[in-house]
Amino acid sequence: MRPGAQTQSGFPAPHLRDPYAQAFYAYCAGGELRMQRCRDCGTWRHPPRVACAVCGSFVWEWSACAGTGTLYSWTVTVRPLLASLAAVVPYVPAIIELTERVRMASRLIDVPNERLRAGLPVRVAFVPVDGAVTVPVFRLGPD
Ligand SMILES: [Zn+2]
């Protein structure tokens, strides 16, 4: 599928044009949230990149995250920016602060709007956006 192409879920497929993105989404397809972790200073990072922003090291590994975190910021999207999203609004794009102290852009699922608040505990779930790509989303948790 062409990167950014529309999918059955309505959400665009992520771009998989670099090996970092390919590895990240391959772990997601296997039901794992993994991120880069510096082997010299232990700092987690996301999105993936070549070097550690803290110590400058190029030595890192894909480490398994706990899959838990808290809601840092969000919005409720009610107007579809793409025609393909007309059937899925409203939805909740969100910034999640993971237990590893890394923030990532994602989306909340199955959370009533009246429950939305900063610090809300969440846990990862994985949803397919097309036949080949699985993305991490978050729901209430941990449980
Ligand atoms: Zn480092």
Coordinates of N, CA, C and O and ligand atoms in Angstrom, one line a residue:
M1 N 0.8 -1.2 0.0 CA 0.0 0.0 0.0 C 0.9 1.2 0.0 O 1.9 1.3 0.6
R2 N 0.5 2.2 -0.7 CA 1.2 3.5 -0.8 C 1.2 4.1 0.6 O 0.2 4.2 1.2
P3 N 2.4 4.6 1.0 CA 2.4 5.3 2.3 C 1.4 6.5 2.4 O 1.3 7.2 1.4
G4 N 0.7 6.6 3.5 CA -0.2 7.6 3.6 C -1.6 7.3 3.0 O -2.5 8.1 3.0
A5 N -1.7 6.2 2.3 CA -2.9 5.8 1.7 C -4.0 5.6 2.7 O -3.8 5.2 3.8
Q6 N -5.2 5.8 2.3 CA -6.4 5.6 3.2 C -6.6 4.1 3.3 O -6.3 3.3 2.5
T7 N -7.1 3.8 4.5 CA -7.3 2.4 4.8 C -8.7 2.1 5.2 O -9.5 3.1 5.4
Q8 N -9.1 0.9 5.5 CA -10.4 0.5 5.9 C -10.8 1.2 7.2 O -12.0 1.4 7.4
S9 N -9.9 1.4 8.1 CA -10.2 2.1 9.3 C -10.5 3.5 9.2 O -11.1 4.2 10.1
G10 N -10.2 4.1 8.0 CA -10.4 5.5 7.8 C -9.1 6.3 8.1 O -8.9 7.4 7.6
F11 N -8.2 5.8 8.9 CA -7.0 6.5 9.3 C -5.9 6.2 8.3 O -5.8 5.1 7.8
P12 N -5.1 7.2 8.0 CA -4.0 7.0 7.0 C -3.0 6.0 7.6 O -2.7 5.9 8.8
A13 N -2.4 5.1 6.7 CA -1.4 4.2 7.1 C -0.1 5.0 7.4 O 0.2 6.0 6.7
P14 N 0.7 4.6 8.4 CA 1.9 5.3 8.6 C 2.9 5.1 7.5 O 2.9 4.1 6.8
H15 N 3.9 6.0 7.4 CA 4.9 5.8 6.4 C 5.9 4.8 6.9 O 6.4 4.9 8.1
L16 N 6.3 3.9 6.1 CA 7.3 2.8 6.5 C 8.5 2.9 5.6 O 9.1 1.9 5.3
R17 N 8.9 4.1 5.3 CA 10.0 4.3 4.3 C 11.4 4.2 4.9 O 12.4 4.1 4.2
D18 N 11.6 4.1 6.3 CA 12.9 3.9 6.8 C 12.9 2.7 7.7 O 11.9 2.2 8.2
P19 N 14.1 2.1 8.0 CA 14.2 0.9 8.7 C 13.7 1.1 10.2 O 13.3 0.1 10.8
Y20 N 13.8 2.3 10.7 CA 13.4 2.5 12.1 C 11.8 2.3 12.2 O 11.3 1.6 13.1
A21 N 11.1 2.9 11.3 CA 9.7 2.8 11.3 C 9.3 1.4 11.0 O 8.3 0.9 11.6
Q22 N 10.0 0.7 10.0 CA 9.6 -0.6 9.7 C 9.8 -1.5 11.0 O 8.9 -2.4 11.2
A23 N 10.8 -1.3 11.7 CA 11.1 -2.2 12.9 C 10.0 -1.8 14.0 O 9.4 -2.8 14.6
F24 N 9.7 -0.6 14.2 CA 8.8 -0.2 15.2 C 7.4 -0.8 14.9 O 6.8 -1.4 15.8
Y25 N 6.9 -0.7 13.7 CA 5.6 -1.3 13.3 C 5.6 -2.8 13.3 O 4.6 -3.4 13.5
A26 N 6.8 -3.4 13.0 CA 6.9 -4.8 13.0 C 6.7 -5.3 14.4 O 6.0 -6.3 14.7
Y27 N 7.2 -4.6 15.4 CA 7.0 -5.0 16.8 C 5.5 -4.8 17.2 O 4.9 -5.7 17.8
C28 N 4.9 -3.7 16.7 CA 3.5 -3.5 17.0 C 2.7 -4.6 16.4 O 1.7 -5.1 17.0
A29 N 3.0 -5.1 15.2 CA 2.2 -6.2 14.6 C 2.3 -7.4 15.4 O 1.4 -8.3 15.4
G30 N 3.4 -7.6 16.2 CA 3.6 -8.7 17.1 C 3.0 -8.5 18.4 O 3.2 -9.3 19.3
G31 N 2.3 -7.3 18.6 CA 1.7 -7.1 19.9 C 2.7 -6.5 21.0 O 2.4 -6.6 22.2
E32 N 3.8 -5.9 20.5 CA 4.8 -5.4 21.4 C 5.0 -3.9 21.1 O 5.2 -3.5 20.0
L33 N 5.1 -3.1 22.2 CA 5.5 -1.7 22.1 C 6.9 -1.7 22.5 O 7.3 -1.9 23.7
R34 N 7.8 -1.4 21.5 CA 9.2 -1.3 21.8 C 9.7 0.0 21.3 O 9.2 0.5 20.3
M35 N 10.7 0.5 22.0 CA 11.3 1.8 21.6 C 12.8 1.7 21.8 O 13.3 0.8 22.5
Q36 N 13.4 2.6 21.2 CA 14.9 2.7 21.3 C 15.3 3.1 22.7 O 14.6 3.9 23.3
R37 N 16.3 2.4 23.2 CA 16.9 2.8 24.5 C 18.4 2.8 24.4 O 19.0 1.9 23.9
C38 N 18.9 4.0 24.8 CA 20.4 4.2 24.7 C 21.1 3.1 25.6 O 20.7 3.0 26.8
R39 N 22.1 2.5 25.1 CA 22.8 1.5 25.8 C 23.9 2.1 26.7 O 24.5 1.4 27.6
D40 N 24.1 3.4 26.5 CA 25.2 4.0 27.3 C 24.6 4.7 28.5 O 25.1 4.7 29.6
C41 N 23.4 5.4 28.3 CA 22.9 6.2 29.5 C 21.5 5.7 29.9 O 20.9 6.2 30.9
G42 N 20.9 4.8 29.1 CA 19.6 4.2 29.4 C 18.4 5.0 29.1 O 17.2 4.7 29.4
T43 N 18.6 6.2 28.4 CA 17.4 7.0 28.0 C 16.6 6.4 26.9 O 17.1 5.9 25.9
W44 N 15.3 6.4 27.1 CA 14.3 5.9 26.1 C 14.1 7.1 25.1 O 14.2 8.3 25.5
R45 N 13.8 6.7 23.9 CA 13.4 7.8 22.9 C 12.4 7.3 21.9 O 12.4 6.1 21.5
H46 N 11.6 8.3 21.4 CA 10.7 8.1 20.4 C 10.2 9.4 19.8 O 10.1 10.3 20.6
P47 N 10.1 9.6 18.5 CA 10.3 8.6 17.5 C 11.7 8.2 17.3 O 12.6 8.9 17.8
P48 N 11.9 7.1 16.7 CA 13.3 6.5 16.5 C 14.2 7.5 15.8 O 13.8 8.2 14.9
R49 N 15.5 7.5 16.2 CA 16.5 8.3 15.5 C 17.8 7.7 15.8 O 18.0 6.8 16.6
V50 N 18.8 8.3 15.1 CA 20.1 7.7 15.1 C 20.9 7.7 16.4 O 21.5 6.7 16.8
A51 N 20.8 8.9 17.0 CA 21.7 9.1 18.2 C 20.8 9.5 19.4 O 19.7 10.1 19.3
C52 N 21.4 9.3 20.6 CA 20.8 9.7 21.9 C 20.8 11.2 22.0 O 21.9 11.8 21.9
A53 N 19.7 11.8 22.3 CA 19.7 13.3 22.5 C 20.3 13.7 23.8 O 20.6 14.9 24.0
V54 N 20.5 12.8 24.7 CA 21.1 13.1 26.1 C 22.6 13.0 26.1 O 23.3 13.9 26.5
C55 N 23.1 11.9 25.6 CA 24.6 11.7 25.6 C 25.3 11.6 24.3 O 26.5 11.5 24.2
G56 N 24.5 11.6 23.2 CA 25.1 11.5 21.9 C 25.5 10.2 21.4 O 26.0 10.0 20.3
S57 N 25.2 9.2 22.2 CA 25.7 7.8 21.8 C 24.9 7.3 20.6 O 23.7 7.6 20.4
F58 N 25.6 6.5 19.8 CA 25.0 5.8 18.6 C 24.6 4.4 19.0 O 24.2 3.6 18.1
V59 N 24.9 4.0 20.2 CA 24.6 2.6 20.6 C 23.3 2.5 21.3 O 23.1 3.2 22.3
W60 N 22.4 1.7 20.8 CA 21.1 1.6 21.3 C 20.5 0.2 21.0 O 21.1 -0.6 20.3
E61 N 19.3 -0.1 21.6 CA 18.6 -1.3 21.3 C 17.1 -1.1 21.4 O 16.7 -0.1 22.0
W62 N 16.4 -2.0 20.8 CA 14.9 -1.9 20.9 C 14.5 -2.6 22.2 O 14.8 -3.8 22.4
S63 N 13.9 -1.9 23.1 CA 13.6 -2.4 24.4 C 12.1 -2.4 24.6 O 11.4 -1.5 24.1
A64 N 11.6 -3.4 25.2 CA 10.1 -3.6 25.4 C 9.6 -2.5 26.5 O 10.2 -2.4 27.6
C65 N 8.6 -1.8 26.1 CA 8.0 -0.9 27.1 C 6.9 -1.6 27.9 O 6.4 -2.7 27.5
A66 N 6.6 -1.0 29.0 CA 5.6 -1.6 29.9 C 4.2 -1.6 29.2 O 3.3 -2.4 29.5
G67 N 4.0 -0.6 28.3 CA 2.7 -0.5 27.6 C 1.7 0.3 28.4 O 0.5 0.3 28.1
T68 N 2.2 0.9 29.5 CA 1.3 1.8 30.3 C 1.8 3.2 30.3 O 3.0 3.5 30.0
G69 N 0.9 4.1 30.7 CA 1.3 5.5 30.8 C 0.1 6.3 31.2 O -0.9 5.8 31.8
T70 N 0.2 7.6 31.0 CA -0.9 8.5 31.3 C -1.2 9.4 30.2 O -0.4 9.7 29.3
L71 N -2.5 9.9 30.2 CA -2.9 10.9 29.2 C -2.2 12.2 29.5 O -2.4 12.8 30.6
Y72 N -1.4 12.7 28.5 CA -0.8 14.0 28.7 C -1.6 15.1 28.1 O -1.7 16.2 28.7
S73 N -2.1 14.9 26.9 CA -2.8 16.0 26.2 C -3.7 15.3 25.2 O -3.4 14.1 24.8
W74 N -4.8 15.9 24.7 CA -5.7 15.3 23.8 C -6.6 16.4 23.2 O -6.6 17.5 23.6
T75 N -7.3 16.0 22.2 CA -8.4 16.8 21.6 C -9.4 15.8 21.2 O -9.2 14.6 20.9
V76 N -10.6 16.3 21.0 CA -11.7 15.5 20.5 C -12.0 16.0 19.1 O -12.4 17.2 18.9
T77 N -11.7 15.2 18.1 CA -11.9 15.6 16.7 C -13.3 15.3 16.3 O -13.7 14.1 16.3
V78 N -14.1 16.3 16.0 CA -15.5 16.1 15.6 C -15.7 16.3 14.1 O -16.7 15.9 13.5
R79 N -14.8 17.1 13.5 CA -14.9 17.4 12.1 C -13.9 16.6 11.3 O -12.7 16.8 11.5
P80 N -14.3 15.7 10.4 CA -13.3 14.9 9.7 C -12.4 15.7 8.8 O -13.0 16.5 7.9
L81 N -11.1 15.6 8.9 CA -10.2 16.4 8.1 C -10.0 15.6 6.7 O -9.6 16.2 5.8
L82 N -10.3 14.3 6.7 CA -10.3 13.5 5.5 C -11.7 12.9 5.3 O -12.3 12.6 6.3
A83 N -12.1 12.8 4.1 CA -13.4 12.2 3.8 C -13.5 10.8 4.4 O -14.5 10.4 4.9
S84 N -12.3 10.1 4.5 CA -12.4 8.7 5.0 C -12.6 8.6 6.5 O -13.0 7.6 7.0
L85 N -12.5 9.8 7.2 CA -12.7 9.8 8.6 C -14.1 10.2 9.0 O -14.5 10.2 10.2
A86 N -15.0 10.4 8.0 CA -16.3 10.9 8.3 C -17.1 9.8 9.1 O -17.9 10.2 10.0
A87 N -16.8 8.6 8.9 CA -17.5 7.5 9.6 C -16.9 7.2 11.0 O -17.5 6.5 11.8
V88 N -15.8 7.8 11.3 CA -15.1 7.5 12.6 C -15.1 8.6 13.6 O -14.7 8.5 14.8
V89 N -15.5 9.8 13.2 CA -15.6 10.9 14.1 C -16.8 10.7 15.1 O -17.8 10.1 14.7
P90 N -16.7 11.1 16.3 CA -15.6 11.8 16.9 C -14.5 10.7 17.3 O -14.8 9.6 17.7
Y91 N -13.2 11.2 17.3 CA -12.1 10.3 17.8 C -11.2 11.2 18.6 O -11.3 12.5 18.6
V92 N -10.3 10.6 19.3 CA -9.5 11.3 20.3 C -8.0 11.2 20.0 O -7.4 10.2 20.5
P93 N -7.4 12.0 19.2 CA -5.9 12.1 19.1 C -5.3 12.5 20.4 O -5.9 13.3 21.1
A94 N -4.2 11.8 20.8 CA -3.7 12.1 22.2 C -2.2 12.0 22.2 O -1.6 11.3 21.4
I95 N -1.7 12.7 23.2 CA -0.3 12.5 23.5 C -0.2 11.7 24.8 O -0.9 12.1 25.8
I96 N 0.5 10.6 24.8 CA 0.6 9.7 25.9 C 2.0 9.8 26.5 O 3.0 9.8 25.8
E97 N 2.0 10.0 27.8 CA 3.3 9.9 28.5 C 3.5 8.5 29.0 O 2.8 8.1 30.0
L98 N 4.4 7.8 28.4 CA 4.6 6.4 28.8 C 5.3 6.3 30.2 O 6.0 7.2 30.6
T99 N 5.2 5.1 30.8 CA 5.9 4.9 32.0 C 7.4 5.1 31.9 O 8.0 5.5 32.9
E100 N 7.9 4.9 30.7 CA 9.3 5.1 30.4 C 9.7 6.6 30.3 O 10.8 7.0 29.9
R101 N 8.7 7.5 30.5 CA 8.9 9.0 30.4 C 9.1 9.4 29.0 O 9.8 10.5 28.7
V102 N 8.6 8.7 28.0 CA 8.6 9.1 26.6 C 7.2 9.5 26.3 O 6.3 8.8 26.6
R103 N 7.1 10.6 25.5 CA 5.7 11.0 25.1 C 5.6 10.6 23.6 O 6.5 10.7 22.8
M104 N 4.4 10.0 23.3 CA 4.2 9.6 21.9 C 2.8 10.1 21.5 O 1.8 10.1 22.3
A105 N 2.7 10.4 20.2 CA 1.4 10.7 19.6 C 0.6 9.4 19.3 O 1.2 8.5 18.8
S106 N -0.6 9.4 19.6 CA -1.4 8.2 19.4 C -2.9 8.6 19.3 O -3.2 9.7 19.0
R107 N -3.7 7.7 19.7 CA -5.2 7.9 19.7 C -5.8 7.1 20.8 O -5.3 6.0 21.1
L108 N -6.8 7.6 21.5 CA -7.5 6.9 22.6 C -8.7 6.2 21.9 O -9.3 6.7 21.0
I109 N -9.0 5.0 22.4 CA -10.2 4.3 22.0 C -10.9 3.9 23.2 O -10.4 3.7 24.3
D110 N -12.2 3.8 23.1 CA -13.1 3.3 24.1 C -13.1 4.1 25.4 O -13.3 3.5 26.5
V111 N -12.8 5.4 25.3 CA -12.8 6.2 26.5 C -13.9 7.3 26.3 O -13.8 8.1 25.4
P112 N -14.9 7.3 27.2 CA -16.0 8.3 27.1 C -15.4 9.7 27.3 O -14.5 9.9 28.1
N113 N -15.9 10.6 26.5 CA -15.3 12.0 26.6 C -15.4 12.5 28.1 O -14.5 13.3 28.5
E114 N -16.4 12.2 28.8 CA -16.5 12.7 30.2 C -15.4 12.2 31.1 O -15.2 12.7 32.2
R115 N -14.7 11.1 30.7 CA -13.6 10.6 31.5 C -12.2 11.2 31.2 O -11.3 10.9 31.8
L116 N -12.2 12.0 30.1 CA -10.9 12.5 29.7 C -10.4 13.6 30.7 O -11.1 14.5 31.1
R117 N -9.2 13.3 31.1 CA -8.5 14.3 32.1 C -7.0 14.0 32.0 O -6.6 12.9 31.7
A118 N -6.2 15.0 32.2 CA -4.8 14.8 32.3 C -4.4 13.8 33.4 O -5.0 13.9 34.5
G119 N -3.5 13.0 33.1 CA -3.1 12.0 34.1 C -3.9 10.7 34.1 O -3.6 9.8 34.9
L120 N -4.9 10.6 33.2 CA -5.7 9.4 33.2 C -4.8 8.2 32.8 O -4.1 8.2 31.9
P121 N -4.9 7.1 33.7 CA -4.0 5.9 33.4 C -4.5 5.2 32.1 O -5.7 5.0 31.9
V122 N -3.6 4.9 31.2 CA -3.9 4.2 29.9 C -3.0 3.1 29.7 O -1.9 3.0 30.3
R123 N -3.4 2.2 28.8 CA -2.5 1.1 28.4 C -2.6 0.9 26.9 O -3.7 1.2 26.3
V124 N -1.6 0.3 26.4 CA -1.6 0.2 24.9 C -2.5 -0.9 24.4 O -2.7 -1.9 25.1
A125 N -2.9 -0.7 23.2 CA -3.7 -1.8 22.5 C -3.2 -1.6 21.0 O -2.6 -0.6 20.7
F126 N -3.4 -2.6 20.2 CA -2.9 -2.6 18.9 C -4.0 -2.8 17.9 O -4.8 -3.7 18.1
V127 N -4.1 -1.9 16.9 CA -5.2 -2.0 15.9 C -4.6 -2.0 14.5 O -3.7 -1.2 14.3
P128 N -5.2 -2.8 13.6 CA -4.7 -2.7 12.3 C -5.3 -1.5 11.5 O -6.5 -1.2 11.8
V129 N -4.5 -0.9 10.7 CA -5.1 0.2 9.9 C -5.1 -0.2 8.4 O -5.7 0.5 7.6
D130 N -4.5 -1.3 8.1 CA -4.7 -2.0 6.8 C -4.2 -3.4 6.9 O -3.9 -3.9 8.0
G131 N -4.1 -4.1 5.8 CA -3.7 -5.5 5.9 C -2.2 -5.7 6.3 O -1.8 -6.8 6.7
A132 N -1.4 -4.6 6.3 CA 0.0 -4.8 6.6 C 0.5 -4.0 7.8 O 1.6 -4.2 8.2
V133 N -0.2 -3.0 8.3 CA 0.3 -2.2 9.3 C -0.6 -2.2 10.5 O -1.8 -2.1 10.4
T134 N 0.0 -2.4 11.7 CA -0.7 -2.3 13.0 C -0.1 -1.2 13.8 O 1.1 -1.0 13.8
V135 N -1.0 -0.4 14.4 CA -0.5 0.8 15.1 C -0.9 0.7 16.6 O -1.9 0.1 16.9
P136 N -0.1 1.4 17.4 CA -0.5 1.4 18.9 C -1.5 2.5 19.1 O -1.4 3.6 18.6
V137 N -2.5 2.2 19.9 CA -3.5 3.1 20.4 C -3.6 2.9 21.9 O -3.0 1.9 22.4
F138 N -4.4 3.7 22.6 CA -4.4 3.5 24.1 C -5.9 3.5 24.5 O -6.7 4.2 23.9
R139 N -6.1 2.7 25.6 CA -7.4 2.6 26.2 C -7.2 2.7 27.7 O -6.1 2.7 28.2
L140 N -8.3 2.8 28.4 CA -8.2 2.9 29.9 C -7.4 1.7 30.5 O -7.6 0.6 30.0
G141 N -6.7 2.0 31.5 CA -5.9 0.9 32.1 C -5.0 1.5 33.1 O -5.0 2.7 33.4
P142 N -4.0 0.8 33.6 CA -3.9 -0.7 33.4 C -5.0 -1.4 34.2 O -5.5 -0.9 35.2
D143 N -5.2 -2.6 33.8 CA -6.1 -3.5 34.5 C -5.7 -5.0 34.4 O -4.7 -5.3 33.7
Ligands
ZN1 ZN 22.4 8.2 26.0

